[in-house]
CSV table of C-alpha atoms in Angstrom, one decimal:
chain,number,residue,atom,x,y,z
B,1,UNK,CA,9.5,18.5,-11.3
B,2,UNK,CA,10.2,15.0,-11.9
B,3,UNK,CA,13.1,14.6,-9.4
B,4,UNK,CA,10.8,16.0,-6.5
B,5,UNK,CA,8.1,13.5,-7.5
B,6,UNK,CA,10.4,10.5,-7.8
B,7,UNK,CA,12.0,11.5,-4.5
B,8,UNK,CA,8.5,11.8,-2.7
B,9,UNK,CA,7.5,8.4,-4.5
B,10,UNK,CA,10.5,6.8,-3.0
B,11,UNK,CA,10.0,8.2,0.5
B,12,UNK,CA,6.5,6.9,0.5
B,13,UNK,CA,7.4,3.4,-1.0
B,14,UNK,CA,10.3,3.2,1.8
B,15,UNK,CA,7.3,3.8,4.5
B,16,UNK,CA,5.6,1.1,2.8
B,17,UNK,CA,8.3,-1.2,3.0
B,18,UNK,CA,9.1,-0.3,6.6
B,19,UNK,CA,5.3,-0.9,7.2
B,20,UNK,CA,5.7,-4.2,5.6
B,21,UNK,CA,8.8,-5.3,7.7
B,22,UNK,CA,6.9,-4.4,11.0
B,23,UNK,CA,4.0,-6.3,9.9
B,24,UNK,CA,6.2,-9.4,9.1
B,25,UNK,CA,7.8,-8.9,12.5
B,26,UNK,CA,4.3,-8.5,14.1
B,27,UNK,CA,3.1,-11.7,12.4
B,28,UNK,CA,6.0,-14.0,13.3
B,29,UNK,CA,5.8,-12.9,17.0
B,30,UNK,CA,2.2,-13.7,17.0
B,31,UNK,CA,2.5,-17.1,15.3
B,32,UNK,CA,5.2,-17.8,17.6
B,33,UNK,CA,3.2,-16.7,20.6
B,34,UNK,CA,0.1,-18.7,19.2
B,35,UNK,CA,2.4,-21.8,18.9
B,36,UNK,CA,4.0,-21.5,22.3
B,37,UNK,CA,0.6,-20.9,23.8
B,38,UNK,CA,-0.7,-24.3,22.3
B,39,UNK,CA,2.4,-26.1,23.5
B,40,UNK,CA,2.1,-24.4,26.9
B,41,UNK,CA,-1.6,-25.9,27.2
B,42,UNK,CA,-0.8,-29.3,25.9
B,43,UNK,CA,-0.3,-32.4,28.3
B,44,UNK,CA,3.5,-32.7,27.9
B,45,UNK,CA,4.1,-29.1,29.2
B,46,UNK,CA,1.6,-29.3,31.9
B,47,UNK,CA,3.2,-32.7,33.0
B,48,UNK,CA,6.8,-31.7,32.9
B,49,UNK,CA,6.6,-28.1,34.0
B,50,UNK,CA,3.2,-27.0,35.2
B,51,UNK,CA,4.3,-24.1,37.2
B,52,UNK,CA,6.3,-22.8,34.5
B,53,UNK,CA,3.6,-23.3,31.8
B,54,UNK,CA,0.9,-21.7,34.0
B,55,UNK,CA,3.2,-18.6,34.6
B,56,UNK,CA,4.0,-18.1,31.1
B,57,UNK,CA,0.3,-18.4,30.3
B,58,UNK,CA,-0.7,-16.0,32.8
B,59,UNK,CA,2.2,-13.7,31.8
B,60,UNK,CA,0.1,-13.6,28.4
B,61,UNK,CA,2.3,-15.6,26.3
B,62,UNK,CA,0.1,-16.1,23.1
B,63,UNK,CA,-0.9,-14.6,20.0
B,64,UNK,CA,-0.7,-10.6,19.7
B,65,UNK,CA,-4.3,-9.4,20.2
B,66,UNK,CA,-5.9,-7.8,17.1
B,67,UNK,CA,-2.8,-8.8,14.8
B,68,UNK,CA,-5.3,-9.3,12.0
B,69,UNK,CA,-6.8,-6.0,12.4
B,70,UNK,CA,-3.3,-4.4,12.3
B,71,UNK,CA,-2.2,-6.5,9.2
B,72,UNK,CA,-5.3,-5.5,7.5
B,73,UNK,CA,-4.6,-1.8,8.0
B,74,UNK,CA,-1.0,-2.1,7.5
B,75,UNK,CA,-1.1,-4.1,4.3
B,76,UNK,CA,-3.5,-1.7,2.7
B,77,UNK,CA,-1.3,1.3,3.5
B,78,UNK,CA,1.7,-0.7,1.8
B,79,UNK,CA,-0.4,-1.2,-1.2
B,80,UNK,CA,-1.1,2.4,-1.7
B,81,UNK,CA,2.4,3.4,-0.6
B,82,UNK,CA,4.1,1.6,-3.6
B,83,UNK,CA,1.7,3.0,-6.1
B,84,UNK,CA,3.5,6.3,-6.7
B,85,UNK,CA,6.8,4.8,-7.3
B,86,UNK,CA,5.6,2.3,-9.5
B,87,UNK,CA,3.7,4.8,-11.6
B,88,UNK,CA,6.4,7.4,-11.9
B,89,UNK,CA,9.0,4.5,-12.8
B,90,UNK,CA,6.7,2.9,-15.4
B,91,UNK,CA,6.7,-0.3,-13.3
B,92,UNK,CA,3.1,-1.4,-14.0
B,93,UNK,CA,2.7,-4.6,-16.0
B,94,UNK,CA,1.9,-4.0,-19.8
B,95,UNK,CA,1.3,-6.1,-22.7
B,96,UNK,CA,3.0,-4.7,-25.7
B,97,UNK,CA,2.0,-7.3,-28.4
B,98,UNK,CA,1.3,-4.6,-31.1
B,99,UNK,CA,2.5,-1.3,-29.6
B,100,UNK,CA,6.2,-2.3,-30.3
B,101,UNK,CA,5.6,-2.1,-33.9
B,102,UNK,CA,3.8,1.3,-33.8
B,103,UNK,CA,5.5,4.7,-34.6
B,104,UNK,CA,6.5,6.8,-31.8
B,105,UNK,CA,3.7,9.3,-32.1
B,106,UNK,CA,1.1,6.4,-31.9
B,107,UNK,CA,2.8,5.2,-28.7
B,108,UNK,CA,2.9,8.7,-27.2
B,109,UNK,CA,-0.8,8.9,-27.9
B,110,UNK,CA,-1.6,5.4,-26.2
B,111,UNK,CA,0.9,6.3,-23.5
B,112,UNK,CA,-1.0,9.6,-22.7
B,113,UNK,CA,-4.3,7.9,-22.9
B,114,UNK,CA,-3.4,5.1,-20.3
B,115,UNK,CA,-1.8,7.6,-18.0
B,116,UNK,CA,-4.5,10.1,-18.1
B,117,UNK,CA,-7.1,7.4,-17.4
B,118,UNK,CA,-5.0,6.1,-14.7
B,119,UNK,CA,-4.7,9.3,-13.2
B,120,UNK,CA,-8.6,9.6,-13.1
B,121,UNK,CA,-8.8,6.3,-11.4
B,122,UNK,CA,-6.2,7.3,-8.8
B,123,UNK,CA,-8.3,10.6,-8.2
B,124,UNK,CA,-11.3,8.4,-7.9
B,125,UNK,CA,-9.7,6.2,-5.3
B,126,UNK,CA,-8.8,9.0,-3.2
B,127,UNK,CA,-12.3,10.6,-3.3
B,128,UNK,CA,-13.8,7.2,-2.3
B,129,UNK,CA,-11.3,6.5,0.4
B,130,UNK,CA,-11.9,9.9,1.8
B,131,UNK,CA,-15.8,9.4,1.7
B,132,UNK,CA,-15.2,5.8,3.3
B,133,UNK,CA,-13.0,7.4,5.9
B,134,UNK,CA,-15.6,10.2,6.7
B,135,UNK,CA,-18.4,7.7,7.0
B,136,UNK,CA,-16.2,5.6,9.5
B,137,UNK,CA,-15.4,8.7,11.4
B,138,UNK,CA,-18.9,9.9,11.6
B,139,UNK,CA,-20.2,6.4,12.7
B,140,UNK,CA,-17.3,6.2,15.2
B,141,UNK,CA,-16.8,2.6,14.1
B,142,UNK,CA,-14.2,0.8,15.7
B,143,UNK,CA,-12.3,-2.6,15.1
B,144,UNK,CA,-13.7,-5.7,17.0
B,145,UNK,CA,-10.5,-6.6,19.1
B,146,UNK,CA,-8.5,-3.7,19.6
B,147,UNK,CA,-11.2,-1.2,19.2
B,148,UNK,CA,-9.1,1.5,17.5
B,149,UNK,CA,-11.3,3.9,15.2
B,150,UNK,CA,-11.6,2.1,11.6
B,151,UNK,CA,-11.0,5.5,10.1
B,152,UNK,CA,-7.3,5.4,11.1
B,153,UNK,CA,-6.8,2.8,8.6
B,154,UNK,CA,-8.6,4.7,5.8
B,155,UNK,CA,-6.6,7.8,6.8
B,156,UNK,CA,-3.1,6.1,6.4
B,157,UNK,CA,-4.3,4.8,2.9
B,158,UNK,CA,-5.4,8.1,2.1
B,159,UNK,CA,-1.7,9.3,2.4
B,160,UNK,CA,-0.2,6.8,0.0
B,161,UNK,CA,-3.3,7.1,-2.5
B,162,UNK,CA,-3.2,10.8,-2.3
B,163,UNK,CA,0.5,10.8,-3.2
B,164,UNK,CA,-0.3,8.4,-6.0
B,165,UNK,CA,-3.1,10.5,-7.4
B,166,UNK,CA,-0.6,13.6,-7.3
B,167,UNK,CA,2.1,11.5,-9.0
B,168,UNK,CA,-0.5,10.0,-11.5
B,169,UNK,CA,-1.7,13.6,-12.4
B,170,UNK,CA,1.8,14.9,-12.9
B,171,UNK,CA,2.6,12.0,-15.2
B,172,UNK,CA,-0.5,12.5,-17.2
B,173,UNK,CA,0.3,16.2,-17.7
B,174,UNK,CA,3.6,15.2,-18.7
B,175,UNK,CA,2.6,12.6,-21.1
B,176,UNK,CA,0.0,15.1,-22.9
B,177,UNK,CA,2.8,17.6,-23.0
B,178,UNK,CA,4.8,14.9,-24.9
B,179,UNK,CA,2.0,14.3,-27.2
B,180,UNK,CA,1.8,18.0,-28.2
B,181,UNK,CA,5.4,18.7,-28.3
B,182,UNK,CA,6.0,15.4,-30.2
B,183,UNK,CA,9.1,14.4,-28.0
B,184,UNK,CA,9.7,12.5,-24.7
B,185,UNK,CA,10.0,14.7,-21.7
B,186,UNK,CA,9.9,11.8,-19.3
B,187,UNK,CA,11.9,8.6,-18.9
B,188,UNK,CA,9.7,5.6,-20.2
B,189,UNK,CA,9.9,2.7,-17.6
B,190,UNK,CA,10.2,-0.8,-19.2
B,191,UNK,CA,7.4,-1.9,-17.0
B,192,UNK,CA,6.6,-5.4,-16.0
B,193,UNK,CA,6.2,-6.6,-19.7
B,194,UNK,CA,4.3,-9.7,-20.5
C-alpha cells in the first residue's frame, strides 16, 4: 500500500506545483499589465504616442481581472496538495530535543500518537471544508469580480485535503501496527528538524 499512497501523494503534489507555476505566471502577467497600464495613462505616453496608448488601453492592457480571487483559491489548493507528500515522507517539522535519546519503543509510541492526532486533524479539516463548501453551494455565493461560485475553491481544496486525510489515516494505522509489532514497517522521514 505504501507505494500506492506515495505515488498518489506525488501526483497531487505535482498538481499543486503546476497550480503554483500557473499562479506565478498569472501574477507576473497581471503585474506587468498593471504597470504597463499605469505607464500608458502617464503624461509621457500620452504626449509621445497618444494613439497607441489609447488603443492599448482600449484593447484591455492592464491587470488581469480577478487575479486576487484566482490566486486565493489556487494557493489554498496548493497548500492542501502538498500535505499528503509531506505526511507520507515524514517532511513535517519536528523538534527532537529529548526524543533522540529515547528507546525505539518510546519513539514508536510518540510517533504513533502524533500520526493518529494528525490523521484526526486532517479528517476534521476535510469535514469542515465539506461543510463550508456545502454552505457556499447552498447560498450560491460568488466571488466579487469574476463572480465564479465560491464553492469551487472549496471543492478543489477538498481534493488535496481528502488525499491528505487518506494518507494520514494510512500512516496512523501503520504507526499503530508498528507499535503493536515492535518494529518499523514504514520508512521514517528525517523531517525538517529544528
